[in-house]
XYZ file of C-alpha atoms in Angstrom:
351
model
C 129.074 110.594 120.954
C 128.515 110.827 117.199
C 125.374 109.346 115.724
C 125.911 106.106 113.845
C 124.154 104.908 110.727
C 121.851 102.763 112.853
C 120.660 105.833 114.771
C 118.355 107.067 111.993
C 117.891 104.175 109.554
C 114.620 102.207 109.700
C 114.704 99.004 111.734
C 116.011 96.094 109.624
C 113.413 93.625 110.901
C 110.533 96.038 110.267
C 111.858 96.692 106.743
C 112.107 92.981 106.007
C 108.584 92.304 107.292
C 107.171 95.186 105.247
C 109.026 93.976 102.152
C 107.664 90.433 102.497
C 104.130 91.682 103.192
C 104.149 93.801 100.022
C 105.812 91.214 97.825
C 104.059 88.076 99.106
C 100.784 89.041 100.824
C 99.703 85.362 100.745
C 103.087 83.904 101.681
C 106.355 83.282 99.851
C 106.160 81.810 96.342
C 108.854 80.221 94.218
C 110.315 82.663 91.700
C 110.815 79.797 89.226
C 107.551 77.829 89.206
C 105.258 79.996 91.346
C 104.586 77.247 93.888
C 103.648 78.279 97.419
C 105.128 75.072 98.857
C 108.431 76.525 100.026
C 110.566 75.982 103.100
C 112.491 78.667 105.002
C 116.049 77.398 105.159
C 117.878 80.235 106.925
C 117.970 83.997 107.328
C 120.433 86.799 107.818
C 120.267 87.918 111.435
C 121.623 91.361 110.454
C 119.152 92.147 107.660
C 116.331 89.742 108.690
C 116.031 88.640 105.034
C 115.258 84.968 104.434
C 116.337 82.229 102.060
C 113.914 79.626 100.776
C 113.861 76.338 98.878
C 110.956 75.300 96.702
C 109.734 71.778 97.462
C 108.335 71.461 93.933
C 111.299 72.375 91.705
C 114.107 72.576 94.259
C 114.955 76.200 93.375
C 116.767 78.236 96.030
C 115.851 81.927 96.303
C 115.610 84.742 98.817
C 113.463 87.773 99.572
C 115.259 89.808 96.896
C 115.278 87.254 94.067
C 113.517 88.408 90.911
C 113.158 92.003 92.092
C 114.688 95.301 91.057
C 117.083 95.118 94.023
C 118.124 91.505 93.465
C 121.769 92.249 92.669
C 122.212 95.196 95.045
C 124.661 94.868 97.916
C 123.055 97.773 99.748
C 120.988 96.836 102.790
C 117.202 97.117 102.582
C 116.962 99.786 105.349
C 119.265 102.004 103.283
C 117.043 101.561 100.230
C 113.943 102.522 102.189
C 115.710 105.479 103.790
C 116.784 106.829 100.379
C 113.264 106.425 98.953
C 111.754 108.193 101.953
C 114.147 111.130 101.628
C 113.609 111.334 97.863
C 109.919 111.826 98.537
C 110.870 114.871 100.617
C 112.607 116.390 97.567
C 116.053 116.086 99.107
C 118.961 116.039 96.692
C 120.959 112.865 96.102
C 124.101 114.598 97.325
C 122.410 115.589 100.584
C 121.094 112.053 101.169
C 124.520 110.531 100.431
C 126.070 112.630 103.205
C 123.831 110.846 105.722
C 125.051 107.411 104.685
C 128.328 105.480 104.542
C 127.822 105.203 100.781
C 129.069 107.241 97.863
C 127.007 109.637 95.784
C 127.202 107.143 92.916
C 125.615 104.384 95.024
C 122.753 106.582 96.216
C 122.217 107.893 92.684
C 121.964 104.304 91.445
C 119.260 103.600 94.045
C 117.290 106.659 92.902
C 117.679 105.667 89.238
C 116.453 102.131 89.954
C 113.405 103.522 91.736
C 112.559 105.823 88.835
C 113.009 102.963 86.379
C 110.663 100.774 88.437
C 108.035 103.531 88.467
C 108.297 103.784 84.695
C 108.327 100.093 83.863
C 105.388 99.302 86.147
C 103.405 102.378 85.175
C 100.384 100.361 84.060
C 99.810 99.438 87.726
C 99.329 103.010 88.909
C 97.942 104.922 85.950
C 94.702 104.635 84.019
C 93.483 105.732 80.612
C 92.097 109.267 80.745
C 88.491 109.836 79.769
C 85.776 112.474 79.852
C 87.085 116.047 79.569
C 90.840 116.182 78.965
C 93.205 119.119 78.521
C 96.574 119.100 76.749
C 99.537 121.448 76.665
C 103.243 121.191 75.861
C 106.523 122.739 76.976
C 110.083 122.340 75.723
C 112.749 120.997 78.068
C 116.438 121.799 77.731
C 118.234 118.449 77.649
C 121.498 117.175 76.256
C 124.320 114.669 76.606
C 125.712 116.093 79.873
C 128.688 117.634 78.064
C 130.347 114.466 76.828
C 130.544 112.227 73.795
C 129.082 108.742 73.779
C 131.006 105.667 72.781
C 129.635 103.623 69.904
C 128.312 100.929 72.263
C 126.664 103.443 74.598
C 125.265 105.415 71.681
C 123.650 102.285 70.273
C 122.205 101.554 73.702
C 120.665 105.039 73.826
C 118.935 104.532 70.498
C 117.689 101.067 71.501
C 116.607 101.993 75.037
C 115.420 105.512 74.293
C 112.152 104.390 72.750
C 108.737 103.682 74.202
C 105.195 104.923 74.294
C 106.217 108.563 74.464
C 108.370 108.975 77.559
C 111.070 107.455 75.360
C 111.034 109.414 72.179
C 113.454 107.948 69.667
C 111.052 105.193 68.615
C 108.365 107.812 68.054
C 110.340 109.377 65.234
C 113.676 110.730 66.465
C 116.287 111.289 63.820
C 119.215 110.503 66.141
C 121.451 107.569 65.296
C 124.425 105.820 66.840
C 126.773 107.573 64.384
C 125.411 111.013 65.251
C 125.628 110.327 68.984
C 129.142 108.881 68.907
C 130.568 111.733 66.807
C 128.942 114.508 68.794
C 131.301 117.072 70.342
C 131.115 117.811 74.090
C 128.891 120.704 75.175
C 127.408 121.013 71.709
C 123.729 121.884 71.682
C 121.263 122.595 68.925
C 119.475 125.346 70.828
C 120.151 128.068 68.262
C 117.758 126.614 65.711
C 114.662 128.645 65.000
C 111.176 127.352 65.558
C 109.885 124.818 68.042
C 112.412 122.578 69.726
C 112.938 118.914 68.921
C 114.763 115.855 70.223
C 117.673 116.294 67.819
C 117.985 119.958 68.850
C 118.252 119.152 72.586
C 114.950 120.867 73.323
C 112.415 118.028 73.042
C 108.783 118.846 73.770
C 107.016 117.313 76.761
C 103.260 116.912 76.290
C 100.885 116.823 79.244
C 97.411 115.255 79.238
C 95.188 116.102 82.201
C 91.835 114.475 83.011
C 89.789 117.238 84.650
C 87.543 114.921 86.686
C 90.371 112.667 87.812
C 92.537 115.734 88.440
C 90.185 116.699 91.234
C 89.676 113.163 92.545
C 92.901 111.225 91.995
C 95.648 110.431 89.447
C 94.978 112.214 86.170
C 98.115 113.638 84.562
C 100.316 112.093 81.857
C 103.490 113.986 80.891
C 105.647 112.351 78.263
C 108.613 113.277 76.094
C 108.160 113.524 72.326
C 110.595 113.892 69.402
C 108.548 116.775 67.955
C 105.078 118.313 67.965
C 103.758 117.260 64.576
C 100.109 116.275 64.185
C 101.019 112.615 63.809
C 103.166 112.587 66.949
C 100.605 114.353 69.141
C 97.754 112.184 67.876
C 99.762 109.047 68.671
C 100.371 110.413 72.161
C 96.672 111.122 72.627
C 95.674 107.615 71.541
C 98.032 106.118 74.140
C 96.604 108.106 77.033
C 93.086 109.316 76.207
C 90.071 107.112 75.567
C 88.491 107.616 72.112
C 85.364 109.759 72.195
C 86.639 111.993 75.006
C 86.579 115.780 74.874
C 90.077 117.183 74.322
C 90.714 120.897 74.925
C 93.943 122.484 73.623
C 95.244 125.796 72.360
C 95.011 126.547 68.652
C 98.450 125.163 67.734
C 98.145 123.244 64.449
C 99.780 120.131 65.910
C 96.671 119.520 68.037
C 94.290 119.175 65.104
C 93.081 115.794 66.288
C 90.787 113.866 63.919
C 87.114 114.348 64.747
C 86.497 110.625 64.322
C 88.622 109.903 67.400
C 88.001 112.852 69.756
C 85.669 115.770 70.311
C 88.409 118.360 69.908
C 87.954 121.964 70.999
C 90.585 124.719 70.886
C 91.109 128.205 72.281
C 93.062 131.039 70.657
C 95.214 132.560 73.402
C 95.772 135.740 71.386
C 92.073 136.499 71.836
C 91.089 134.848 75.118
C 92.031 132.151 77.608
C 88.477 130.828 78.059
C 85.964 130.718 75.219
C 82.276 131.439 75.623
C 81.691 127.684 75.533
C 84.081 127.189 78.458
C 86.966 125.747 76.437
C 90.391 126.303 78.027
C 93.626 124.509 78.888
C 94.372 126.442 82.091
C 94.545 123.291 84.207
C 97.305 121.790 82.054
C 99.189 125.095 81.988
C 98.876 125.335 85.767
C 100.337 121.852 86.121
C 103.418 122.937 84.190
C 103.868 125.809 86.660
C 104.160 123.154 89.395
C 106.401 120.918 87.307
C 109.001 123.522 86.337
C 110.256 124.405 89.858
C 110.505 120.687 90.618
C 112.360 120.039 87.343
C 114.804 122.898 87.859
C 115.921 121.284 91.110
C 117.950 118.815 89.039
C 121.244 120.208 87.828
C 121.111 119.007 84.247
C 119.328 115.865 83.015
C 120.550 113.851 80.033
C 117.754 113.420 77.543
C 118.262 109.663 77.466
C 117.245 109.611 81.170
C 114.496 112.247 81.106
C 111.656 109.725 80.786
C 112.448 108.434 84.294
C 112.060 111.871 85.842
C 108.777 112.513 84.044
C 107.446 109.175 85.291
C 108.504 109.969 88.847
C 106.777 113.345 88.700
C 103.601 111.798 87.313
C 103.617 109.112 90.020
C 104.166 111.538 92.876
C 101.606 114.048 91.658
C 99.098 111.278 91.016
C 99.429 110.153 94.644
C 99.838 113.579 96.194
C 96.798 113.059 98.439
C 98.404 109.994 100.078
C 100.302 110.281 103.322
C 104.089 110.021 103.048
C 103.962 106.588 104.634
C 101.374 105.296 102.153
C 103.251 106.775 99.194
C 106.476 105.177 100.449
C 104.767 101.787 100.611
C 103.573 102.264 97.032
C 107.149 102.969 95.931
C 108.508 99.923 97.765
C 105.798 97.755 96.200
C 106.920 98.785 92.697
C 110.388 97.372 93.429
C 109.095 94.007 94.552
C 108.912 92.257 91.186
C 110.876 92.665 87.986
C 109.562 91.525 84.595
C 110.563 87.880 84.679
C 114.156 86.667 85.184
C 116.745 89.423 85.163
C 118.273 88.372 81.832
C 114.865 88.518 80.106
C 114.132 91.909 81.693
C 117.282 93.385 80.205
C 116.519 91.883 76.785
C 113.020 93.363 76.641
C 114.051 96.730 78.026
C 112.434 99.502 75.971
C 110.202 97.140 73.980
C 106.633 97.328 75.335
């Protein structure tokens, strides 16, 4: 007898109880007015999810209302199964073969999870302080071999900006006209010098807190449009507390103002560790872990790269957790969107 979907998916009732415990640890609250005076009206005996009515404002809602999975038709056990398998570094295609869902559906679940990790990043990351190292690499990204329509191109420019993971706001020269007129498979990789966003080789900068690195979450990779002094200083201000020690190589882009940081550099043509102990070996070592993980994805569009960097940062920051604890952290990030869904879409990319 062939195994059915129910043979390996988590129990629906256990998933529903876990979801409610993470979303409402003190009991269900109205998604409209926040009142805890709600009544359970009915529930789905297949999924064990409940519907409620607020006695204060009369609003009807359910366990999914106001969350990242509010509009999804996929059952909660499937969501949790996909998240659990993602944490094992399984490919989306491999996970989709286990389920009665298409690759596109499973990919959408993974994308939603990565977006939730990014948008709720302030809940799991802290400002770095003390002794911090920095290093950068250039990632090969593009448009996945296709042109963008004018509407989609405008969306990329609008949504491709943020504190650094999204780089167009930080100084990218791309525009909706350039994106919409771009030929398929065209890349700017033949340009000399350091890569940039417009050349499909944007730099990713990594900030590592040495004390936190050994004791918890302490790494901040983010995508940048270039590696100019202004761009790298802006990135440092977002992630590193003023007054901290910042160790880098001797690249001119890292000439951070002395009024903000105690900056030290090392010339790699002469040595990798100075007599004073200055080095950026920890940050370089982190990239050696990142690259094999990154190469597991068969081509990432640069407009989506910020999600993957956020996922890597989240998983590495909680690498000491058990798989079960890390899974609960991921589920908890899905539990609440930023306000009503229409407002969340309006404010997307503006933080």
